[in-house]
Amino acid sequence: MTFPSTIEREKLPKHVAIIMDGNGRWARSRGKPRLFGHRNGVKNVRSVVNAAREIGVPYITLYAFSTENQNRPNDEKSGLMHLLEEFLKRELANMLKDGIRLRTIGDLSGLPVFAQKIVEETVEKTKHNSDWNLTLALNYGSRQEVLNGIQSFAQQVSESGKCPQKIDWSEFSNFLETKDLPDPDLIIRTSGEFRLSNFLLLQAAYAEIFVSPLHWPDFNRQAFIEALQNYIQRERRFGKTGDQISHSTKSTAQIQTT
Ligand code: FPP
């Protein structure tokens, strides 16, 4: 597989958020335990991250562990946390070399201490990097994030005496954990299901959604490029009519693979 040779970069999404689904089914179809699927899913993270960097998508957010995943069996949760630890230990050198900044969204205090520690260390060690942005959603749930944001915002509003009617979205969005990230332009979900599963519900207000039938461990570089090709063909109207969207923003771009 070769890299894309020409890209109309301005048509590319700035932020792609991915729901990495299907690790369990991928493993089961091979007669293997679920953790075998997660292990292969982690391997795949590197190829998709590399593809995004090389193509010119500067922000990737991965839904690695949801608040609802806390209800999984203990051995699966523990296996996932050890995979996360291995991944971060292995990738730190690459992140530093490639200027990748790691961020997280979600409540890290709900992770085992060893996982919190490695995540916090990696976030700290990469905090001055600014070439590329990887965000892991860990023990993340959109509804909890919004509730937390409302609580802090309401307190600030009441303390400042600000008129609640004057509050706008941009002010409130600063109370979400994604305040330093652009809204996702494209949400990819693997494994064929058409759900957001409590992922970035408000931030995804105008996101394009792409559902791939492939299970996450099979969602390779080429599949990622196909998702981007599909995205750049779409007309994003943001509530306007098609006629209001100028020809220049109508997408005819192609990512050519050589
Ligand atoms: C969904 O597959 C996947 C998850 C719940 C976990 C995704 C996590 C990883 C790929 C590993 C950790 C990530 C990093 C970045 C180190 P599923 O188990 O729900 O699959 P199924 O629906 O087929 O059962």
PDB file of C-alpha atoms and ligand atoms in Angstrom:
ATOM      1  CA  MET A   1       0.000   0.000   0.000  1.00  0.00           C
ATOM      2  CA  THR A   2       1.430   3.386  -0.959  1.00  0.00           C
ATOM      3  CA  PHE A   3       0.634   6.752   0.501  1.00  0.00           C
ATOM      4  CA  PRO A   4      -1.816   9.172  -1.096  1.00  0.00           C
ATOM      5  CA  SER A   5       0.111  11.174  -3.691  1.00  0.00           C
ATOM      6  CA  THR A   6      -2.084  14.279  -3.886  1.00  0.00           C
ATOM      7  CA  ILE A   7      -4.614  15.562  -1.430  1.00  0.00           C
ATOM      8  CA  GLU A   8      -6.800  18.595  -1.502  1.00  0.00           C
ATOM      9  CA  ARG A   9      -5.902  19.315   2.073  1.00  0.00           C
ATOM     10  CA  GLU A  10      -8.396  22.089   2.643  1.00  0.00           C
ATOM     11  CA  LYS A  11     -11.228  19.595   2.137  1.00  0.00           C
ATOM     12  CA  LEU A  12      -9.930  17.180   4.715  1.00  0.00           C
ATOM     13  CA  PRO A  13     -11.533  16.997   8.137  1.00  0.00           C
ATOM     14  CA  LYS A  14      -9.514  18.704  10.843  1.00  0.00           C
ATOM     15  CA  HIS A  15     -10.775  16.401  13.553  1.00  0.00           C
ATOM     16  CA  VAL A  16     -11.775  12.759  13.114  1.00  0.00           C
ATOM     17  CA  ALA A  17     -13.245  10.945  16.106  1.00  0.00           C
ATOM     18  CA  ILE A  18     -13.433   7.163  15.978  1.00  0.00           C
ATOM     19  CA  ILE A  19     -15.657   4.643  17.746  1.00  0.00           C
ATOM     20  CA  MET A  20     -13.434   1.562  17.546  1.00  0.00           C
ATOM     21  CA  ASP A  21     -16.084  -1.174  17.651  1.00  0.00           C
ATOM     22  CA  GLY A  22     -16.007  -4.878  16.853  1.00  0.00           C
ATOM     23  CA  ASN A  23     -12.875  -6.164  18.576  1.00  0.00           C
ATOM     24  CA  GLY A  24     -14.879  -8.863  20.366  1.00  0.00           C
ATOM     25  CA  ARG A  25     -16.670 -10.052  17.227  1.00  0.00           C
ATOM     26  CA  TRP A  26     -13.398 -10.030  15.282  1.00  0.00           C
ATOM     27  CA  ALA A  27     -11.838 -12.304  17.906  1.00  0.00           C
ATOM     28  CA  ARG A  28     -14.891 -14.569  18.178  1.00  0.00           C
ATOM     29  CA  SER A  29     -14.958 -15.118  14.421  1.00  0.00           C
ATOM     30  CA  ARG A  30     -11.416 -16.524  14.813  1.00  0.00           C
ATOM     31  CA  GLY A  31     -12.310 -18.682  17.815  1.00  0.00           C
ATOM     32  CA  LYS A  32     -10.180 -16.476  20.083  1.00  0.00           C
ATOM     33  CA  PRO A  33     -10.875 -14.682  23.397  1.00  0.00           C
ATOM     34  CA  ARG A  34     -12.126 -11.100  23.325  1.00  0.00           C
ATOM     35  CA  LEU A  35      -8.812  -9.747  24.560  1.00  0.00           C
ATOM     36  CA  PHE A  36      -7.130 -11.097  21.424  1.00  0.00           C
ATOM     37  CA  GLY A  37      -9.419  -8.736  19.498  1.00  0.00           C
ATOM     38  CA  HIS A  38      -8.542  -5.792  21.742  1.00  0.00           C
ATOM     39  CA  ARG A  39      -4.820  -6.541  21.365  1.00  0.00           C
ATOM     40  CA  ASN A  40      -5.169  -6.469  17.570  1.00  0.00           C
ATOM     41  CA  GLY A  41      -7.303  -3.353  17.896  1.00  0.00           C
ATOM     42  CA  VAL A  42      -4.466  -1.572  19.683  1.00  0.00           C
ATOM     43  CA  LYS A  43      -2.016  -2.597  16.938  1.00  0.00           C
ATOM     44  CA  ASN A  44      -4.369  -0.976  14.479  1.00  0.00           C
ATOM     45  CA  VAL A  45      -4.333   2.338  16.356  1.00  0.00           C
ATOM     46  CA  ARG A  46      -0.773   2.945  15.198  1.00  0.00           C
ATOM     47  CA  SER A  47      -1.543   2.432  11.493  1.00  0.00           C
ATOM     48  CA  VAL A  48      -4.576   4.731  11.561  1.00  0.00           C
ATOM     49  CA  VAL A  49      -2.698   7.378  13.560  1.00  0.00           C
ATOM     50  CA  ASN A  50       0.182   7.216  11.072  1.00  0.00           C
ATOM     51  CA  ALA A  51      -2.205   7.507   8.149  1.00  0.00           C
ATOM     52  CA  ALA A  52      -3.928  10.538   9.684  1.00  0.00           C
ATOM     53  CA  ARG A  53      -0.604  12.264  10.328  1.00  0.00           C
ATOM     54  CA  GLU A  54       0.738  11.619   6.854  1.00  0.00           C
ATOM     55  CA  ILE A  55      -2.468  12.637   5.081  1.00  0.00           C
ATOM     56  CA  GLY A  56      -2.851  15.826   7.125  1.00  0.00           C
ATOM     57  CA  VAL A  57      -5.683  15.265   9.600  1.00  0.00           C
ATOM     58  CA  PRO A  58      -4.327  17.035  12.691  1.00  0.00           C
ATOM     59  CA  TYR A  59      -6.713  15.790  15.396  1.00  0.00           C
ATOM     60  CA  ILE A  60      -7.759  12.211  16.107  1.00  0.00           C
ATOM     61  CA  THR A  61      -9.893  11.229  19.073  1.00  0.00           C
ATOM     62  CA  LEU A  62     -10.335   7.552  19.940  1.00  0.00           C
ATOM     63  CA  TYR A  63     -13.150   6.168  22.079  1.00  0.00           C
ATOM     64  CA  ALA A  64     -10.979   3.715  23.994  1.00  0.00           C
ATOM     65  CA  PHE A  65     -13.090   3.092  27.110  1.00  0.00           C
ATOM     66  CA  SER A  66     -16.572   4.390  27.871  1.00  0.00           C
ATOM     67  CA  THR A  67     -18.245   4.867  31.245  1.00  0.00           C
ATOM     68  CA  GLU A  68     -20.571   2.041  30.167  1.00  0.00           C
ATOM     69  CA  ASN A  69     -17.572  -0.245  29.501  1.00  0.00           C
ATOM     70  CA  GLN A  70     -17.123  -0.253  33.306  1.00  0.00           C
ATOM     71  CA  ASN A  71     -19.921  -2.834  33.305  1.00  0.00           C
ATOM     72  CA  ARG A  72     -17.774  -5.385  31.436  1.00  0.00           C
ATOM     73  CA  PRO A  73     -16.252  -8.406  33.234  1.00  0.00           C
ATOM     74  CA  ASN A  74     -13.286  -7.528  35.454  1.00  0.00           C
ATOM     75  CA  ASP A  75     -10.787  -9.597  33.470  1.00  0.00           C
ATOM     76  CA  GLU A  76     -11.693  -7.792  30.227  1.00  0.00           C
ATOM     77  CA  LYS A  77     -11.454  -4.355  31.899  1.00  0.00           C
ATOM     78  CA  SER A  78      -8.143  -5.237  33.465  1.00  0.00           C
ATOM     79  CA  GLY A  79      -6.839  -6.594  30.140  1.00  0.00           C
ATOM     80  CA  LEU A  80      -7.842  -3.374  28.390  1.00  0.00           C
ATOM     81  CA  MET A  81      -6.059  -1.261  31.003  1.00  0.00           C
ATOM     82  CA  HIS A  82      -2.877  -3.310  30.618  1.00  0.00           C
ATOM     83  CA  LEU A  83      -3.085  -2.908  26.845  1.00  0.00           C
ATOM     84  CA  LEU A  84      -3.443   0.835  27.358  1.00  0.00           C
ATOM     85  CA  GLU A  85      -0.358   0.825  29.600  1.00  0.00           C
ATOM     86  CA  GLU A  86       1.671  -1.186  27.050  1.00  0.00           C
ATOM     87  CA  PHE A  87       0.521   1.111  24.251  1.00  0.00           C
ATOM     88  CA  LEU A  88       1.529   4.296  26.063  1.00  0.00           C
ATOM     89  CA  LYS A  89       4.886   2.903  27.211  1.00  0.00           C
ATOM     90  CA  ARG A  90       5.672   1.715  23.704  1.00  0.00           C
ATOM     91  CA  GLU A  91       4.489   4.861  21.941  1.00  0.00           C
ATOM     92  CA  LEU A  92       5.992   7.554  24.164  1.00  0.00           C
ATOM     93  CA  ALA A  93       9.257   7.701  22.220  1.00  0.00           C
ATOM     94  CA  ASN A  94       7.343   7.986  18.932  1.00  0.00           C
ATOM     95  CA  MET A  95       5.082  10.688  20.346  1.00  0.00           C
ATOM     96  CA  LEU A  96       8.086  12.726  21.412  1.00  0.00           C
ATOM     97  CA  LYS A  97       9.876  12.151  18.095  1.00  0.00           C
ATOM     98  CA  ASP A  98       6.794  13.024  16.020  1.00  0.00           C
ATOM     99  CA  GLY A  99       5.604  15.985  18.109  1.00  0.00           C
ATOM    100  CA  ILE A 100       2.365  14.291  19.141  1.00  0.00           C
ATOM    101  CA  ARG A 101       0.486  15.726  22.089  1.00  0.00           C
ATOM    102  CA  LEU A 102      -1.631  13.268  24.051  1.00  0.00           C
ATOM    103  CA  ARG A 103      -4.794  14.498  25.725  1.00  0.00           C
ATOM    104  CA  THR A 104      -7.559  12.621  27.436  1.00  0.00           C
ATOM    105  CA  ILE A 105     -11.236  13.189  28.013  1.00  0.00           C
ATOM    106  CA  GLY A 106     -13.170  11.280  30.655  1.00  0.00           C
ATOM    107  CA  ASP A 107     -12.813  10.635  34.356  1.00  0.00           C
ATOM    108  CA  LEU A 108      -9.357   9.156  34.902  1.00  0.00           C
ATOM    109  CA  SER A 109     -10.091   8.609  38.591  1.00  0.00           C
ATOM    110  CA  GLY A 110     -12.292   5.684  37.530  1.00  0.00           C
ATOM    111  CA  LEU A 111      -9.281   3.838  36.050  1.00  0.00           C
ATOM    112  CA  PRO A 112      -6.930   1.580  38.024  1.00  0.00           C
ATOM    113  CA  VAL A 113      -4.078   3.545  39.629  1.00  0.00           C
ATOM    114  CA  PHE A 114      -1.374   2.085  37.351  1.00  0.00           C
ATOM    115  CA  ALA A 115      -3.353   3.174  34.292  1.00  0.00           C
ATOM    116  CA  GLN A 116      -4.022   6.666  35.690  1.00  0.00           C
ATOM    117  CA  LYS A 117      -0.321   7.036  36.390  1.00  0.00           C
ATOM    118  CA  ILE A 118       0.929   6.131  32.913  1.00  0.00           C
ATOM    119  CA  VAL A 119      -1.784   8.220  31.253  1.00  0.00           C
ATOM    120  CA  GLU A 120      -0.990  11.274  33.395  1.00  0.00           C
ATOM    121  CA  GLU A 121       2.750  10.855  32.831  1.00  0.00           C
ATOM    122  CA  THR A 122       2.310  10.618  29.062  1.00  0.00           C
ATOM    123  CA  VAL A 123       0.004  13.637  28.980  1.00  0.00           C
ATOM    124  CA  GLU A 124       2.556  15.594  31.018  1.00  0.00           C
ATOM    125  CA  LYS A 125       5.571  14.515  28.938  1.00  0.00           C
ATOM    126  CA  THR A 126       3.891  15.379  25.635  1.00  0.00           C
ATOM    127  CA  LYS A 127       2.194  18.622  26.722  1.00  0.00           C
ATOM    128  CA  HIS A 128       4.618  20.874  24.829  1.00  0.00           C
ATOM    129  CA  ASN A 129       4.184  18.981  21.541  1.00  0.00           C
ATOM    130  CA  SER A 130       2.155  20.835  18.968  1.00  0.00           C
ATOM    131  CA  ASP A 131       2.590  19.050  15.611  1.00  0.00           C
ATOM    132  CA  TRP A 132      -0.242  16.605  15.989  1.00  0.00           C
ATOM    133  CA  ASN A 133      -3.020  15.760  18.454  1.00  0.00           C
ATOM    134  CA  LEU A 134      -4.147  12.417  19.810  1.00  0.00           C
ATOM    135  CA  THR A 135      -6.985  12.363  22.329  1.00  0.00           C
ATOM    136  CA  LEU A 136      -8.048   9.200  24.134  1.00  0.00           C
ATOM    137  CA  ALA A 137     -11.543   9.043  25.593  1.00  0.00           C
ATOM    138  CA  LEU A 138     -11.030   7.017  28.770  1.00  0.00           C
ATOM    139  CA  ASN A 139     -13.864   6.305  31.174  1.00  0.00           C
ATOM    140  CA  TYR A 140     -15.685   8.884  29.071  1.00  0.00           C
ATOM    141  CA  GLY A 141     -19.400   9.423  28.672  1.00  0.00           C
ATOM    142  CA  SER A 142     -20.899  12.441  26.997  1.00  0.00           C
ATOM    143  CA  ARG A 143     -23.849  12.818  29.373  1.00  0.00           C
ATOM    144  CA  GLN A 144     -21.570  12.824  32.418  1.00  0.00           C
ATOM    145  CA  GLU A 145     -19.274  15.349  30.713  1.00  0.00           C
ATOM    146  CA  VAL A 146     -22.244  17.629  29.992  1.00  0.00           C
ATOM    147  CA  LEU A 147     -23.573  17.300  33.554  1.00  0.00           C
ATOM    148  CA  ASN A 148     -20.159  18.175  34.987  1.00  0.00           C
ATOM    149  CA  GLY A 149     -19.932  21.133  32.625  1.00  0.00           C
ATOM    150  CA  ILE A 150     -23.401  22.392  33.582  1.00  0.00           C
ATOM    151  CA  GLN A 151     -22.601  22.147  37.292  1.00  0.00           C
ATOM    152  CA  SER A 152     -19.375  24.173  36.996  1.00  0.00           C
ATOM    153  CA  PHE A 153     -20.921  26.641  34.576  1.00  0.00           C
ATOM    154  CA  ALA A 154     -24.034  27.186  36.727  1.00  0.00           C
ATOM    155  CA  GLN A 155     -21.853  27.865  39.747  1.00  0.00           C
ATOM    156  CA  GLN A 156     -19.765  30.371  37.811  1.00  0.00           C
ATOM    157  CA  VAL A 157     -22.871  32.082  36.417  1.00  0.00           C
ATOM    158  CA  SER A 158     -24.474  32.371  39.848  1.00  0.00           C
ATOM    159  CA  GLU A 159     -21.273  33.688  41.442  1.00  0.00           C
ATOM    160  CA  SER A 160     -20.708  36.252  38.699  1.00  0.00           C
ATOM    161  CA  GLY A 161     -24.343  37.393  38.684  1.00  0.00           C
ATOM    162  CA  LYS A 162     -24.396  37.001  34.886  1.00  0.00           C
ATOM    163  CA  CYS A 163     -27.848  36.946  33.323  1.00  0.00           C
ATOM    164  CA  PRO A 164     -28.568  33.298  32.304  1.00  0.00           C
ATOM    165  CA  GLN A 165     -30.342  34.541  29.131  1.00  0.00           C
ATOM    166  CA  LYS A 166     -27.070  36.065  27.908  1.00  0.00           C
ATOM    167  CA  ILE A 167     -25.164  32.785  27.955  1.00  0.00           C
ATOM    168  CA  ASP A 168     -24.173  31.486  24.551  1.00  0.00           C
ATOM    169  CA  TRP A 169     -22.823  28.199  23.253  1.00  0.00           C
ATOM    170  CA  SER A 170     -19.221  29.328  22.928  1.00  0.00           C
ATOM    171  CA  GLU A 171     -19.145  30.255  26.620  1.00  0.00           C
ATOM    172  CA  PHE A 172     -20.694  26.977  27.713  1.00  0.00           C
ATOM    173  CA  SER A 173     -18.520  24.865  25.400  1.00  0.00           C
ATOM    174  CA  ASN A 174     -15.502  26.040  27.406  1.00  0.00           C
ATOM    175  CA  PHE A 175     -16.842  23.943  30.253  1.00  0.00           C
ATOM    176  CA  LEU A 176     -16.693  20.748  28.209  1.00  0.00           C
ATOM    177  CA  GLU A 177     -13.615  18.544  28.355  1.00  0.00           C
ATOM    178  CA  THR A 178     -13.064  19.150  24.651  1.00  0.00           C
ATOM    179  CA  LYS A 179     -12.555  22.903  25.139  1.00  0.00           C
ATOM    180  CA  ASP A 180      -9.084  22.729  23.560  1.00  0.00           C
ATOM    181  CA  LEU A 181     -10.229  20.675  20.561  1.00  0.00           C
ATOM    182  CA  PRO A 182     -12.130  21.674  17.439  1.00  0.00           C
ATOM    183  CA  ASP A 183     -15.503  19.966  17.067  1.00  0.00           C
ATOM    184  CA  PRO A 184     -15.203  16.653  15.220  1.00  0.00           C
ATOM    185  CA  ASP A 185     -15.878  17.023  11.487  1.00  0.00           C
ATOM    186  CA  LEU A 186     -16.117  13.308  10.921  1.00  0.00           C
ATOM    187  CA  ILE A 187     -17.101  10.487  13.245  1.00  0.00           C
ATOM    188  CA  ILE A 188     -16.159   7.007  12.081  1.00  0.00           C
ATOM    189  CA  ARG A 189     -17.768   3.980  13.683  1.00  0.00           C
ATOM    190  CA  THR A 190     -16.526   0.542  12.748  1.00  0.00           C
ATOM    191  CA  SER A 191     -18.386  -2.749  12.833  1.00  0.00           C
ATOM    192  CA  GLY A 192     -21.572  -1.650  11.147  1.00  0.00           C
ATOM    193  CA  GLU A 193     -23.644  -0.156  13.929  1.00  0.00           C
ATOM    194  CA  PHE A 194     -25.335   3.252  13.515  1.00  0.00           C
ATOM    195  CA  ARG A 195     -25.060   4.637  17.037  1.00  0.00           C
ATOM    196  CA  LEU A 196     -23.075   7.334  18.845  1.00  0.00           C
ATOM    197  CA  SER A 197     -23.061   5.392  22.135  1.00  0.00           C
ATOM    198  CA  ASN A 198     -22.704   8.459  24.390  1.00  0.00           C
ATOM    199  CA  PHE A 199     -19.679   9.785  22.454  1.00  0.00           C
ATOM    200  CA  LEU A 200     -19.242  13.549  21.939  1.00  0.00           C
ATOM    201  CA  LEU A 201     -22.995  14.072  21.644  1.00  0.00           C
ATOM    202  CA  LEU A 202     -22.951  17.888  21.659  1.00  0.00           C
ATOM    203  CA  GLN A 203     -19.635  18.282  19.844  1.00  0.00           C
ATOM    204  CA  ALA A 204     -20.980  16.061  17.044  1.00  0.00           C
ATOM    205  CA  ALA A 205     -23.873  18.427  16.282  1.00  0.00           C
ATOM    206  CA  TYR A 206     -22.633  18.987  12.713  1.00  0.00           C
ATOM    207  CA  ALA A 207     -20.270  16.044  12.327  1.00  0.00           C
ATOM    208  CA  GLU A 208     -20.529  13.818   9.298  1.00  0.00           C
ATOM    209  CA  ILE A 209     -20.927  10.192  10.287  1.00  0.00           C
ATOM    210  CA  PHE A 210     -19.291   7.302   8.464  1.00  0.00           C
ATOM    211  CA  VAL A 211     -20.100   3.723   9.415  1.00  0.00           C
ATOM    212  CA  SER A 212     -17.739   1.026   8.194  1.00  0.00           C
ATOM    213  CA  PRO A 213     -18.813  -2.625   8.122  1.00  0.00           C
ATOM    214  CA  LEU A 214     -15.256  -3.644   9.073  1.00  0.00           C
ATOM    215  CA  HIS A 215     -14.417  -4.629  12.618  1.00  0.00           C
ATOM    216  CA  TRP A 216     -11.852  -2.276  14.177  1.00  0.00           C
ATOM    217  CA  PRO A 217      -8.825  -4.623  13.861  1.00  0.00           C
ATOM    218  CA  ASP A 218      -9.532  -4.811  10.095  1.00  0.00           C
ATOM    219  CA  PHE A 219     -10.081  -1.054   9.666  1.00  0.00           C
ATOM    220  CA  ASN A 220      -6.730  -0.379   8.056  1.00  0.00           C
ATOM    221  CA  ARG A 221      -5.057   2.550   6.397  1.00  0.00           C
ATOM    222  CA  GLN A 222      -6.946   1.987   3.137  1.00  0.00           C
ATOM    223  CA  ALA A 223     -10.290   1.870   4.962  1.00  0.00           C
ATOM    224  CA  PHE A 224      -9.401   5.144   6.690  1.00  0.00           C
ATOM    225  CA  ILE A 225      -8.550   6.743   3.335  1.00  0.00           C
ATOM    226  CA  GLU A 226     -11.884   5.536   1.936  1.00  0.00           C
ATOM    227  CA  ALA A 227     -13.709   7.148   4.870  1.00  0.00           C
ATOM    228  CA  LEU A 228     -11.906  10.428   4.129  1.00  0.00           C
ATOM    229  CA  GLN A 229     -12.722  10.149   0.416  1.00  0.00           C
ATOM    230  CA  ASN A 230     -16.359   9.648   1.294  1.00  0.00           C
ATOM    231  CA  TYR A 231     -16.264  12.653   3.661  1.00  0.00           C
ATOM    232  CA  ILE A 232     -14.800  15.068   1.133  1.00  0.00           C
ATOM    233  CA  GLN A 233     -17.573  14.269  -1.332  1.00  0.00           C
ATOM    234  CA  ARG A 234     -20.215  15.432   1.107  1.00  0.00           C
ATOM    235  CA  GLU A 235     -21.767  18.869   1.138  1.00  0.00           C
ATOM    236  CA  ARG A 236     -21.733  20.290   4.649  1.00  0.00           C
ATOM    237  CA  ARG A 237     -24.506  22.856   4.818  1.00  0.00           C
ATOM    238  CA  PHE A 238     -24.608  23.718   8.542  1.00  0.00           C
ATOM    239  CA  GLY A 239     -28.312  24.502   8.256  1.00  0.00           C
ATOM    240  CA  LYS A 240     -28.037  26.572   5.059  1.00  0.00           C
ATOM    241  CA  THR A 241     -29.496  25.630   1.681  1.00  0.00           C
ATOM    242  CA  GLY A 242     -27.387  23.914  -0.933  1.00  0.00           C
ATOM    243  CA  ASP A 243     -27.598  27.080  -3.096  1.00  0.00           C
ATOM    244  CA  GLN A 244     -26.067  29.149  -0.328  1.00  0.00           C
ATOM    245  CA  ILE A 245     -23.001  26.955  -0.268  1.00  0.00           C
ATOM    246  CA  SER A 246     -20.573  28.403  -2.751  1.00  0.00           C
ATOM    247  CA  HIS A 247     -19.112  26.313  -5.520  1.00  0.00           C
ATOM    248  CA  SER A 248     -15.732  26.644  -3.925  1.00  0.00           C
ATOM    249  CA  THR A 249     -16.882  24.783  -0.860  1.00  0.00           C
ATOM    250  CA  LYS A 250     -18.722  22.136  -2.844  1.00  0.00           C
ATOM    251  CA  SER A 251     -16.477  19.197  -2.607  1.00  0.00           C
ATOM    252  CA  THR A 252     -15.106  17.558  -5.684  1.00  0.00           C
ATOM    253  CA  ALA A 253     -11.814  16.745  -4.050  1.00  0.00           C
ATOM    254  CA  GLN A 254     -10.197  13.392  -4.390  1.00  0.00           C
ATOM    255  CA  ILE A 255      -7.499  11.723  -2.424  1.00  0.00           C
ATOM    256  CA  GLN A 256      -5.508   9.913  -5.051  1.00  0.00           C
ATOM    257  CA  THR A 257      -3.656   6.813  -4.105  1.00  0.00           C
ATOM    258  CA  THR A 258      -0.707   5.841  -6.221  1.00  0.00           C
TER     259      THR A 258
HETATM  260  C1  FPP B   1     -15.136  -2.147  21.139  1.00  0.00           C
HETATM  261  O1  FPP B   1     -15.103  -3.478  20.770  1.00  0.00           O
HETATM  262  C2  FPP B   1     -13.868  -1.740  21.672  1.00  0.00           C
HETATM  263  C3  FPP B   1     -13.649  -1.354  22.952  1.00  0.00           C
HETATM  264  C4  FPP B   1     -14.703  -1.314  23.988  1.00  0.00           C
HETATM  265  C5  FPP B   1     -12.332  -0.978  23.412  1.00  0.00           C
HETATM  266  C6  FPP B   1     -11.475  -0.306  22.385  1.00  0.00           C
HETATM  267  C7  FPP B   1     -10.154  -0.317  22.952  1.00  0.00           C
HETATM  268  C8  FPP B   1      -9.020  -0.602  22.301  1.00  0.00           C
HETATM  269  C9  FPP B   1      -8.881  -0.809  20.855  1.00  0.00           C
HETATM  270  C10 FPP B   1      -7.800  -0.762  23.138  1.00  0.00           C
HETATM  271  C11 FPP B   1      -7.359   0.440  23.937  1.00  0.00           C
HETATM  272  C12 FPP B   1      -7.031   1.593  23.082  1.00  0.00           C
HETATM  273  C13 FPP B   1      -5.856   2.201  23.046  1.00  0.00           C
HETATM  274  C14 FPP B   1      -5.753   3.440  22.249  1.00  0.00           C
HETATM  275  C15 FPP B   1      -4.679   1.717  23.728  1.00  0.00           C
HETATM  276  P1  FPP B   1     -16.102  -4.464  21.488  1.00  0.00           P
HETATM  277  O2  FPP B   1     -15.357  -5.156  22.552  1.00  0.00           O
HETATM  278  O3  FPP B   1     -17.318  -3.730  21.954  1.00  0.00           O
HETATM  279  O4  FPP B   1     -16.455  -5.412  20.308  1.00  0.00           O
HETATM  280  P2  FPP B   1     -17.832  -6.216  20.099  1.00  0.00           P
HETATM  281  O5  FPP B   1     -18.920  -5.180  19.960  1.00  0.00           O
HETATM  282  O6  FPP B   1     -17.589  -6.972  18.842  1.00  0.00           O
HETATM  283  O7  FPP B   1     -18.006  -7.088  21.309  1.00  0.00           O
END
